[in-house]
Amino acid sequence: MKKCSRCSKIATLHITEINDGKVDELHLCEACAKMYLNQPPDNLDEEFPAVEAEFNELLEEEDSEESLAEEVACPSCGITYKEFRSKGRLGCPQDYIVFKPQLLSLLDNIHNATQHTGKYPKRAPEASQKQFELIKLRNDLNEAVQSEDYEEAARLRDQINELQQEMSDET
Amino acid sequence: MKLDELTKTSGEWLRGSGPETDIVISSRIRLARNLARFPFPNRADSATRKEITDLLGTSLKELDRPNPLYVWDIGSLEEVDRQLLVERQLISRDLAEKEGARAVAISYEENVSVMINEEDHLRIQVLNSGFSLDECWESINQLDDQIESKVTYAFSEQFGYLTACPTNVGTGIRVSVMLHLPALVLTKEIQKVFQALQKINLTVRGLYGEGSQAMGDFYQISTQITLGLSEQQLIKKLQEVIPSILEWERRARKALVSANREALHDQISRAYGILQSAQTISSEETMHLLSSVRMGINLDLIHELEIPTVNELFIHTQPAHLQKLHGEKLESADRNIARAAYLRERLGKANEEAE
């Protein structure tokens, strides 16, 4: 554990500043980090905060009004949302269900999205496989339309219709 | 496979082959995966962590692959061996230093490494020389499918692959390339590159990842978000932006040559001269000078050396490698002497061969 370079508490925030190729490492505790992040940078052009810093800020920004919800513990691993907020790591896969409302806004802030559109396990039941495929195709369609690739978009639309037809036939 | 054998080679990522290797050192993709029925490593007690390590270690060993995986229990390795794996980018500093049951599975070619019980149960990594992200994806996608046929991953229809940190949830992917950008550093344009990348949600790190220093003008450019875009879209994002950075670096190199060829040639020759004759030299200075020499070879200002040799020197002069090559533990001051001796020997040999 590194100690904070401004006081003697344990550092939780590690910042690497790169200015003109020159690198400075900074290790700060939570209180000093807050001060550091809020101070205006010497030179705006040189500002280059690390991802962790942004992530921690996001965690702190969340309103603590929902303090009751914060004390709810995951029945599986026992972690509370409050603990997650201080550590930045969840305790088990079930946390994504238990803390879903809070995580939705956090994920929207971090990724600007709340729905997975990528790969899915081959083991998933066939019905869900088709559902995943549909989500993926819709995402691809969006991209094709945005990049004005209408030929690809038309092809994807046909594929989506076909898959939807298939799925409604089955039910 | 023995760990000591590693010191005889430079590892896949420094092989110096593949597309765009004058600037792109290596391409890398990692996937974060977790088992459905266990808590994440940070919340697992020591017995559970042991169970996870044993279960995954056995599964990985038994995969039917042309390049089988060898499993090492990190806790039972000597410190210098753990450091060796960090220097070769096969494990993270975090995995080397943390407590509790943990392991790594590595292919003989060192292009595949799977960390067990790092921040997630599995951190799968594929590393190739040069600008070759499609090959990385093909290979890691296949490996992921193979592992998934043995164990059940934590997966949700909405959030995708579930990870200990929500910054990795969804695809669990990080796509990155390592670039050597000495001219952009010299011309001080590197800052503009960082700003441009940051605007499109890409991050820049030093040679050894999170919080590490940008030693030897090496920079890792990687994707940051993992949810809402597919793996292919994220790979494409990096594939589209890297060529313009390469173009930027090449233009900066040309500008340096045309502005003052003699001064640049002098600087590079002096760097080479120090490496050939120093009696004691630190790791930082070595990296810095090797970076100049590497650019000198690409600009045709140094002829008797080849890129793979320089790449190998970058890694062989790191502390753990040096101690392995030397066969004993060395304190910092002795390491600096051993490093200088090693460089004189290697570069002297290169000169003889050239003549």
PDB file of N, CA, C and O in Angstrom, chain B residues 72-134:
ATOM      1  N   TRP B  72       1.295 -21.719 -13.845  1.00  0.00           N
ATOM      2  CA  TRP B  72       2.169 -21.454 -12.707  1.00  0.00           C
ATOM      3  C   TRP B  72       1.393 -20.901 -11.534  1.00  0.00           C
ATOM      4  O   TRP B  72       0.585 -19.987 -11.699  1.00  0.00           O
ATOM      5  N   ASP B  73       1.662 -21.452 -10.355  1.00  0.00           N
ATOM      6  CA  ASP B  73       1.108 -20.931  -9.113  1.00  0.00           C
ATOM      7  C   ASP B  73       1.987 -19.745  -8.716  1.00  0.00           C
ATOM      8  O   ASP B  73       3.162 -19.923  -8.384  1.00  0.00           O
ATOM      9  N   ILE B  74       1.420 -18.538  -8.792  1.00  0.00           N
ATOM     10  CA  ILE B  74       2.226 -17.333  -8.573  1.00  0.00           C
ATOM     11  C   ILE B  74       2.795 -17.282  -7.162  1.00  0.00           C
ATOM     12  O   ILE B  74       3.945 -16.889  -6.952  1.00  0.00           O
ATOM     13  N   GLY B  75       1.984 -17.717  -6.173  1.00  0.00           N
ATOM     14  CA  GLY B  75       2.416 -17.649  -4.780  1.00  0.00           C
ATOM     15  C   GLY B  75       3.681 -18.444  -4.489  1.00  0.00           C
ATOM     16  O   GLY B  75       4.446 -18.105  -3.584  1.00  0.00           O
ATOM     17  N   SER B  76       3.917 -19.513  -5.250  1.00  0.00           N
ATOM     18  CA  SER B  76       5.086 -20.335  -4.940  1.00  0.00           C
ATOM     19  C   SER B  76       6.307 -19.940  -5.779  1.00  0.00           C
ATOM     20  O   SER B  76       7.350 -20.588  -5.694  1.00  0.00           O
ATOM     21  N   LEU B  77       6.186 -18.882  -6.575  1.00  0.00           N
ATOM     22  CA  LEU B  77       7.349 -18.427  -7.354  1.00  0.00           C
ATOM     23  C   LEU B  77       8.218 -17.484  -6.519  1.00  0.00           C
ATOM     24  O   LEU B  77       7.735 -16.780  -5.641  1.00  0.00           O
ATOM     25  N   GLU B  78       9.504 -17.470  -6.814  1.00  0.00           N
ATOM     26  CA  GLU B  78      10.417 -16.513  -6.186  1.00  0.00           C
ATOM     27  C   GLU B  78      10.059 -15.115  -6.683  1.00  0.00           C
ATOM     28  O   GLU B  78       9.515 -14.959  -7.779  1.00  0.00           O
ATOM     29  N   GLU B  79      10.444 -14.108  -5.906  1.00  0.00           N
ATOM     30  CA  GLU B  79      10.113 -12.737  -6.280  1.00  0.00           C
ATOM     31  C   GLU B  79      10.677 -12.379  -7.654  1.00  0.00           C
ATOM     32  O   GLU B  79      10.012 -11.733  -8.472  1.00  0.00           O
ATOM     33  N   VAL B  80      11.906 -12.818  -7.925  1.00  0.00           N
ATOM     34  CA  VAL B  80      12.543 -12.451  -9.188  1.00  0.00           C
ATOM     35  C   VAL B  80      11.800 -13.068 -10.386  1.00  0.00           C
ATOM     36  O   VAL B  80      11.695 -12.464 -11.452  1.00  0.00           O
ATOM     37  N   ASP B  81      11.228 -14.248 -10.183  1.00  0.00           N
ATOM     38  CA  ASP B  81      10.465 -14.891 -11.259  1.00  0.00           C
ATOM     39  C   ASP B  81       9.127 -14.189 -11.494  1.00  0.00           C
ATOM     40  O   ASP B  81       8.676 -14.047 -12.628  1.00  0.00           O
ATOM     41  N   ARG B  82       8.503 -13.750 -10.401  1.00  0.00           N
ATOM     42  CA  ARG B  82       7.260 -12.983 -10.554  1.00  0.00           C
ATOM     43  C   ARG B  82       7.544 -11.689 -11.315  1.00  0.00           C
ATOM     44  O   ARG B  82       6.823 -11.325 -12.234  1.00  0.00           O
ATOM     45  N   GLN B  83       8.656 -11.044 -10.945  1.00  0.00           N
ATOM     46  CA  GLN B  83       9.048  -9.801 -11.602  1.00  0.00           C
ATOM     47  C   GLN B  83       9.355 -10.050 -13.087  1.00  0.00           C
ATOM     48  O   GLN B  83       9.006  -9.244 -13.953  1.00  0.00           O
ATOM     49  N   LEU B  84       9.971 -11.188 -13.363  1.00  0.00           N
ATOM     50  CA  LEU B  84      10.293 -11.561 -14.744  1.00  0.00           C
ATOM     51  C   LEU B  84       9.026 -11.612 -15.596  1.00  0.00           C
ATOM     52  O   LEU B  84       8.978 -11.107 -16.712  1.00  0.00           O
ATOM     53  N   LEU B  85       7.974 -12.223 -15.038  1.00  0.00           N
ATOM     54  CA  LEU B  85       6.701 -12.334 -15.762  1.00  0.00           C
ATOM     55  C   LEU B  85       6.062 -10.961 -15.971  1.00  0.00           C
ATOM     56  O   LEU B  85       5.447 -10.708 -17.002  1.00  0.00           O
ATOM     57  N   VAL B  86       6.252 -10.064 -14.983  1.00  0.00           N
ATOM     58  CA  VAL B  86       5.723  -8.699 -15.135  1.00  0.00           C
ATOM     59  C   VAL B  86       6.469  -7.986 -16.260  1.00  0.00           C
ATOM     60  O   VAL B  86       5.863  -7.375 -17.133  1.00  0.00           O
ATOM     61  N   GLU B  87       7.809  -8.111 -16.253  1.00  0.00           N
ATOM     62  CA  GLU B  87       8.612  -7.438 -17.275  1.00  0.00           C
ATOM     63  C   GLU B  87       8.268  -7.932 -18.673  1.00  0.00           C
ATOM     64  O   GLU B  87       8.356  -7.202 -19.643  1.00  0.00           O
ATOM     65  N   ARG B  88       7.864  -9.199 -18.784  1.00  0.00           N
ATOM     66  CA  ARG B  88       7.503  -9.754 -20.098  1.00  0.00           C
ATOM     67  C   ARG B  88       6.042  -9.515 -20.427  1.00  0.00           C
ATOM     68  O   ARG B  88       5.526 -10.060 -21.392  1.00  0.00           O
ATOM     69  N   GLN B  89       5.332  -8.754 -19.582  1.00  0.00           N
ATOM     70  CA  GLN B  89       3.930  -8.410 -19.795  1.00  0.00           C
ATOM     71  C   GLN B  89       3.000  -9.622 -19.777  1.00  0.00           C
ATOM     72  O   GLN B  89       1.948  -9.621 -20.392  1.00  0.00           O
ATOM     73  N   LEU B  90       3.418 -10.681 -19.078  1.00  0.00           N
ATOM     74  CA  LEU B  90       2.585 -11.876 -19.013  1.00  0.00           C
ATOM     75  C   LEU B  90       1.660 -11.840 -17.806  1.00  0.00           C
ATOM     76  O   LEU B  90       0.616 -12.481 -17.805  1.00  0.00           O
ATOM     77  N   ILE B  91       2.048 -11.111 -16.770  1.00  0.00           N
ATOM     78  CA  ILE B  91       1.148 -10.891 -15.632  1.00  0.00           C
ATOM     79  C   ILE B  91       1.204  -9.417 -15.240  1.00  0.00           C
ATOM     80  O   ILE B  91       2.133  -8.705 -15.612  1.00  0.00           O
ATOM     81  N   SER B  92       0.191  -8.970 -14.482  1.00  0.00           N
ATOM     82  CA  SER B  92       0.167  -7.585 -14.027  1.00  0.00           C
ATOM     83  C   SER B  92       0.960  -7.464 -12.730  1.00  0.00           C
ATOM     84  O   SER B  92       1.181  -8.460 -12.035  1.00  0.00           O
ATOM     85  N   ARG B  93       1.361  -6.236 -12.430  1.00  0.00           N
ATOM     86  CA  ARG B  93       2.034  -6.014 -11.143  1.00  0.00           C
ATOM     87  C   ARG B  93       1.120  -6.415  -9.994  1.00  0.00           C
ATOM     88  O   ARG B  93       1.557  -6.952  -8.988  1.00  0.00           O
ATOM     89  N   ASP B  94      -0.168  -6.131 -10.189  1.00  0.00           N
ATOM     90  CA  ASP B  94      -1.144  -6.458  -9.151  1.00  0.00           C
ATOM     91  C   ASP B  94      -1.153  -7.957  -8.848  1.00  0.00           C
ATOM     92  O   ASP B  94      -1.132  -8.368  -7.692  1.00  0.00           O
ATOM     93  N   LEU B  95      -1.144  -8.788  -9.881  1.00  0.00           N
ATOM     94  CA  LEU B  95      -1.153 -10.236  -9.655  1.00  0.00           C
ATOM     95  C   LEU B  95       0.143 -10.686  -8.982  1.00  0.00           C
ATOM     96  O   LEU B  95       0.139 -11.567  -8.119  1.00  0.00           O
ATOM     97  N   ALA B  96       1.254 -10.062  -9.356  1.00  0.00           N
ATOM     98  CA  ALA B  96       2.543 -10.434  -8.775  1.00  0.00           C
ATOM     99  C   ALA B  96       2.575 -10.115  -7.280  1.00  0.00           C
ATOM    100  O   ALA B  96       3.111 -10.883  -6.489  1.00  0.00           O
ATOM    101  N   GLU B  97       1.974  -8.973  -6.910  1.00  0.00           N
ATOM    102  CA  GLU B  97       2.154  -8.482  -5.543  1.00  0.00           C
ATOM    103  C   GLU B  97       1.050  -8.857  -4.563  1.00  0.00           C
ATOM    104  O   GLU B  97       1.256  -8.836  -3.365  1.00  0.00           O
ATOM    105  N   LYS B  98      -0.155  -9.218  -5.077  1.00  0.00           N
ATOM    106  CA  LYS B  98      -1.255  -9.453  -4.139  1.00  0.00           C
ATOM    107  C   LYS B  98      -1.097 -10.772  -3.386  1.00  0.00           C
ATOM    108  O   LYS B  98      -0.214 -11.572  -3.694  1.00  0.00           O
ATOM    109  N   GLU B  99      -1.959 -10.966  -2.375  1.00  0.00           N
ATOM    110  CA  GLU B  99      -1.885 -12.172  -1.551  1.00  0.00           C
ATOM    111  C   GLU B  99      -2.898 -13.206  -2.015  1.00  0.00           C
ATOM    112  O   GLU B  99      -3.771 -12.902  -2.820  1.00  0.00           O
ATOM    113  N   GLY B 100      -2.813 -14.407  -1.497  1.00  0.00           N
ATOM    114  CA  GLY B 100      -3.835 -15.417  -1.740  1.00  0.00           C
ATOM    115  C   GLY B 100      -3.582 -16.243  -2.987  1.00  0.00           C
ATOM    116  O   GLY B 100      -2.683 -15.963  -3.775  1.00  0.00           O
ATOM    117  N   ALA B 101      -4.404 -17.313  -3.148  1.00  0.00           N
ATOM    118  CA  ALA B 101      -4.230 -18.230  -4.272  1.00  0.00           C
ATOM    119  C   ALA B 101      -4.439 -17.490  -5.589  1.00  0.00           C
ATOM    120  O   ALA B 101      -5.421 -16.793  -5.773  1.00  0.00           O
ATOM    121  N   ARG B 102      -3.482 -17.637  -6.504  1.00  0.00           N
ATOM    122  CA  ARG B 102      -3.569 -17.007  -7.816  1.00  0.00           C
ATOM    123  C   ARG B 102      -2.608 -17.719  -8.748  1.00  0.00           C
ATOM    124  O   ARG B 102      -1.636 -18.322  -8.288  1.00  0.00           O
ATOM    125  N   ALA B 103      -2.867 -17.662 -10.041  1.00  0.00           N
ATOM    126  CA  ALA B 103      -2.030 -18.396 -10.971  1.00  0.00           C
ATOM    127  C   ALA B 103      -2.031 -17.707 -12.327  1.00  0.00           C
ATOM    128  O   ALA B 103      -2.785 -16.767 -12.562  1.00  0.00           O
ATOM    129  N   VAL B 104      -1.167 -18.203 -13.211  1.00  0.00           N
ATOM    130  CA  VAL B 104      -1.180 -17.727 -14.588  1.00  0.00           C
ATOM    131  C   VAL B 104      -0.937 -18.916 -15.512  1.00  0.00           C
ATOM    132  O   VAL B 104      -0.175 -19.825 -15.175  1.00  0.00           O
ATOM    133  N   ALA B 105      -1.639 -18.927 -16.642  1.00  0.00           N
ATOM    134  CA  ALA B 105      -1.429 -19.955 -17.662  1.00  0.00           C
ATOM    135  C   ALA B 105      -0.844 -19.261 -18.886  1.00  0.00           C
ATOM    136  O   ALA B 105      -1.364 -18.250 -19.338  1.00  0.00           O
ATOM    137  N   ILE B 106       0.273 -19.812 -19.377  1.00  0.00           N
ATOM    138  CA  ILE B 106       0.996 -19.161 -20.476  1.00  0.00           C
ATOM    139  C   ILE B 106       1.288 -20.171 -21.583  1.00  0.00           C
ATOM    140  O   ILE B 106       1.618 -21.314 -21.308  1.00  0.00           O
ATOM    141  N   SER B 107       1.179 -19.733 -22.828  1.00  0.00           N
ATOM    142  CA  SER B 107       1.567 -20.609 -23.942  1.00  0.00           C
ATOM    143  C   SER B 107       3.074 -20.488 -24.141  1.00  0.00           C
ATOM    144  O   SER B 107       3.673 -19.480 -23.781  1.00  0.00           O
ATOM    145  N   TYR B 108       3.667 -21.501 -24.746  1.00  0.00           N
ATOM    146  CA  TYR B 108       5.113 -21.525 -24.932  1.00  0.00           C
ATOM    147  C   TYR B 108       5.601 -20.316 -25.723  1.00  0.00           C
ATOM    148  O   TYR B 108       6.632 -19.737 -25.419  1.00  0.00           O
ATOM    149  N   GLU B 109       4.824 -19.906 -26.715  1.00  0.00           N
ATOM    150  CA  GLU B 109       5.205 -18.756 -27.550  1.00  0.00           C
ATOM    151  C   GLU B 109       5.003 -17.433 -26.815  1.00  0.00           C
ATOM    152  O   GLU B 109       5.339 -16.376 -27.343  1.00  0.00           O
ATOM    153  N   GLU B 110       4.390 -17.504 -25.644  1.00  0.00           N
ATOM    154  CA  GLU B 110       4.109 -16.314 -24.837  1.00  0.00           C
ATOM    155  C   GLU B 110       3.108 -15.369 -25.475  1.00  0.00           C
ATOM    156  O   GLU B 110       3.045 -14.195 -25.111  1.00  0.00           O
ATOM    157  N   ASN B 111       2.343 -15.821 -26.478  1.00  0.00           N
ATOM    158  CA  ASN B 111       1.339 -14.918 -27.039  1.00  0.00           C
ATOM    159  C   ASN B 111      -0.006 -15.056 -26.329  1.00  0.00           C
ATOM    160  O   ASN B 111      -0.919 -14.275 -26.565  1.00  0.00           O
ATOM    161  N   VAL B 112      -0.145 -16.065 -25.457  1.00  0.00           N
ATOM    162  CA  VAL B 112      -1.366 -16.212 -24.667  1.00  0.00           C
ATOM    163  C   VAL B 112      -0.996 -16.231 -23.193  1.00  0.00           C
ATOM    164  O   VAL B 112      -0.057 -16.930 -22.794  1.00  0.00           O
ATOM    165  N   SER B 113      -1.697 -15.417 -22.397  1.00  0.00           N
ATOM    166  CA  SER B 113      -1.545 -15.551 -20.955  1.00  0.00           C
ATOM    167  C   SER B 113      -2.917 -15.376 -20.309  1.00  0.00           C
ATOM    168  O   SER B 113      -3.690 -14.509 -20.708  1.00  0.00           O
ATOM    169  N   VAL B 114      -3.220 -16.254 -19.356  1.00  0.00           N
ATOM    170  CA  VAL B 114      -4.503 -16.162 -18.671  1.00  0.00           C
ATOM    171  C   VAL B 114      -4.234 -16.038 -17.170  1.00  0.00           C
ATOM    172  O   VAL B 114      -3.694 -16.954 -16.552  1.00  0.00           O
ATOM    173  N   MET B 115      -4.576 -14.884 -16.608  1.00  0.00           N
ATOM    174  CA  MET B 115      -4.375 -14.691 -15.174  1.00  0.00           C
ATOM    175  C   MET B 115      -5.600 -15.193 -14.418  1.00  0.00           C
ATOM    176  O   MET B 115      -6.727 -14.917 -14.807  1.00  0.00           O
ATOM    177  N   ILE B 116      -5.357 -15.948 -13.344  1.00  0.00           N
ATOM    178  CA  ILE B 116      -6.440 -16.456 -12.507  1.00  0.00           C
ATOM    179  C   ILE B 116      -6.441 -15.704 -11.176  1.00  0.00           C
ATOM    180  O   ILE B 116      -5.383 -15.579 -10.544  1.00  0.00           O
ATOM    181  N   ASN B 117      -7.624 -15.222 -10.765  1.00  0.00           N
ATOM    182  CA  ASN B 117      -7.769 -14.473  -9.508  1.00  0.00           C
ATOM    183  C   ASN B 117      -7.001 -13.166  -9.479  1.00  0.00           C
ATOM    184  O   ASN B 117      -6.413 -12.811  -8.455  1.00  0.00           O
ATOM    185  N   GLU B 118      -6.969 -12.462 -10.588  1.00  0.00           N
ATOM    186  CA  GLU B 118      -6.508 -11.075 -10.531  1.00  0.00           C
ATOM    187  C   GLU B 118      -7.713 -10.286 -10.044  1.00  0.00           C
ATOM    188  O   GLU B 118      -8.376 -10.721  -9.110  1.00  0.00           O
ATOM    189  N   GLU B 119      -8.080  -9.191 -10.686  1.00  0.00           N
ATOM    190  CA  GLU B 119      -9.274  -8.478 -10.232  1.00  0.00           C
ATOM    191  C   GLU B 119     -10.537  -9.296 -10.531  1.00  0.00           C
ATOM    192  O   GLU B 119     -11.515  -9.268  -9.789  1.00  0.00           O
ATOM    193  N   ASP B 120     -10.497 -10.037 -11.630  1.00  0.00           N
ATOM    194  CA  ASP B 120     -11.580 -10.960 -11.983  1.00  0.00           C
ATOM    195  C   ASP B 120     -11.039 -12.384 -11.917  1.00  0.00           C
ATOM    196  O   ASP B 120      -9.838 -12.587 -11.854  1.00  0.00           O
ATOM    197  N   HIS B 121     -11.956 -13.375 -11.956  1.00  0.00           N
ATOM    198  CA  HIS B 121     -11.488 -14.762 -11.912  1.00  0.00           C
ATOM    199  C   HIS B 121     -10.543 -15.053 -13.067  1.00  0.00           C
ATOM    200  O   HIS B 121      -9.537 -15.728 -12.906  1.00  0.00           O
ATOM    201  N   LEU B 122     -10.881 -14.518 -14.249  1.00  0.00           N
ATOM    202  CA  LEU B 122     -10.039 -14.738 -15.422  1.00  0.00           C
ATOM    203  C   LEU B 122      -9.744 -13.424 -16.130  1.00  0.00           C
ATOM    204  O   LEU B 122     -10.643 -12.609 -16.350  1.00  0.00           O
ATOM    205  N   ARG B 123      -8.484 -13.220 -16.452  1.00  0.00           N
ATOM    206  CA  ARG B 123      -8.094 -12.144 -17.351  1.00  0.00           C
ATOM    207  C   ARG B 123      -7.355 -12.837 -18.485  1.00  0.00           C
ATOM    208  O   ARG B 123      -6.217 -13.269 -18.313  1.00  0.00           O
ATOM    209  N   ILE B 124      -8.060 -12.985 -19.621  1.00  0.00           N
ATOM    210  CA  ILE B 124      -7.477 -13.690 -20.771  1.00  0.00           C
ATOM    211  C   ILE B 124      -6.789 -12.655 -21.653  1.00  0.00           C
ATOM    212  O   ILE B 124      -7.357 -11.606 -21.937  1.00  0.00           O
ATOM    213  N   GLN B 125      -5.556 -12.947 -22.068  1.00  0.00           N
ATOM    214  CA  GLN B 125      -4.828 -11.987 -22.893  1.00  0.00           C
ATOM    215  C   GLN B 125      -4.162 -12.658 -24.079  1.00  0.00           C
ATOM    216  O   GLN B 125      -3.590 -13.729 -23.950  1.00  0.00           O
ATOM    217  N   VAL B 126      -4.284 -12.029 -25.253  1.00  0.00           N
ATOM    218  CA  VAL B 126      -3.533 -12.476 -26.419  1.00  0.00           C
ATOM    219  C   VAL B 126      -2.704 -11.305 -26.924  1.00  0.00           C
ATOM    220  O   VAL B 126      -3.190 -10.184 -27.027  1.00  0.00           O
ATOM    221  N   LEU B 127      -1.439 -11.589 -27.186  1.00  0.00           N
ATOM    222  CA  LEU B 127      -0.471 -10.545 -27.495  1.00  0.00           C
ATOM    223  C   LEU B 127       0.258 -10.939 -28.773  1.00  0.00           C
ATOM    224  O   LEU B 127       0.793 -12.036 -28.855  1.00  0.00           O
ATOM    225  N   ASN B 128       0.240 -10.066 -29.794  1.00  0.00           N
ATOM    226  CA  ASN B 128       0.954 -10.362 -31.030  1.00  0.00           C
ATOM    227  C   ASN B 128       1.898  -9.222 -31.377  1.00  0.00           C
ATOM    228  O   ASN B 128       1.640  -8.082 -31.037  1.00  0.00           O
ATOM    229  N   SER B 129       2.948  -9.564 -32.107  1.00  0.00           N
ATOM    230  CA  SER B 129       3.878  -8.541 -32.555  1.00  0.00           C
ATOM    231  C   SER B 129       3.240  -7.731 -33.685  1.00  0.00           C
ATOM    232  O   SER B 129       2.468  -8.262 -34.471  1.00  0.00           O
ATOM    233  N   GLY B 130       3.554  -6.441 -33.756  1.00  0.00           N
ATOM    234  CA  GLY B 130       3.064  -5.604 -34.855  1.00  0.00           C
ATOM    235  C   GLY B 130       1.594  -5.234 -34.729  1.00  0.00           C
ATOM    236  O   GLY B 130       0.950  -5.504 -33.719  1.00  0.00           O
ATOM    237  N   PHE B 131       1.079  -4.595 -35.774  1.00  0.00           N
ATOM    238  CA  PHE B 131      -0.302  -4.108 -35.783  1.00  0.00           C
ATOM    239  C   PHE B 131      -1.202  -5.222 -36.310  1.00  0.00           C
ATOM    240  O   PHE B 131      -1.407  -5.343 -37.512  1.00  0.00           O
ATOM    241  N   SER B 132      -1.717  -6.072 -35.427  1.00  0.00           N
ATOM    242  CA  SER B 132      -2.416  -7.276 -35.879  1.00  0.00           C
ATOM    243  C   SER B 132      -3.591  -7.594 -34.966  1.00  0.00           C
ATOM    244  O   SER B 132      -3.691  -8.675 -34.400  1.00  0.00           O
ATOM    245  N   LEU B 133      -4.510  -6.637 -34.833  1.00  0.00           N
ATOM    246  CA  LEU B 133      -5.632  -6.815 -33.908  1.00  0.00           C
ATOM    247  C   LEU B 133      -6.624  -7.883 -34.367  1.00  0.00           C
ATOM    248  O   LEU B 133      -7.197  -8.593 -33.532  1.00  0.00           O
ATOM    249  N   ASP B 134      -6.825  -8.028 -35.676  1.00  0.00           N
ATOM    250  CA  ASP B 134      -7.765  -9.050 -36.153  1.00  0.00           C
ATOM    251  C   ASP B 134      -7.316 -10.453 -35.748  1.00  0.00           C
ATOM    252  O   ASP B 134      -8.113 -11.264 -35.290  1.00  0.00           O
TER     253      ASP B 134
END
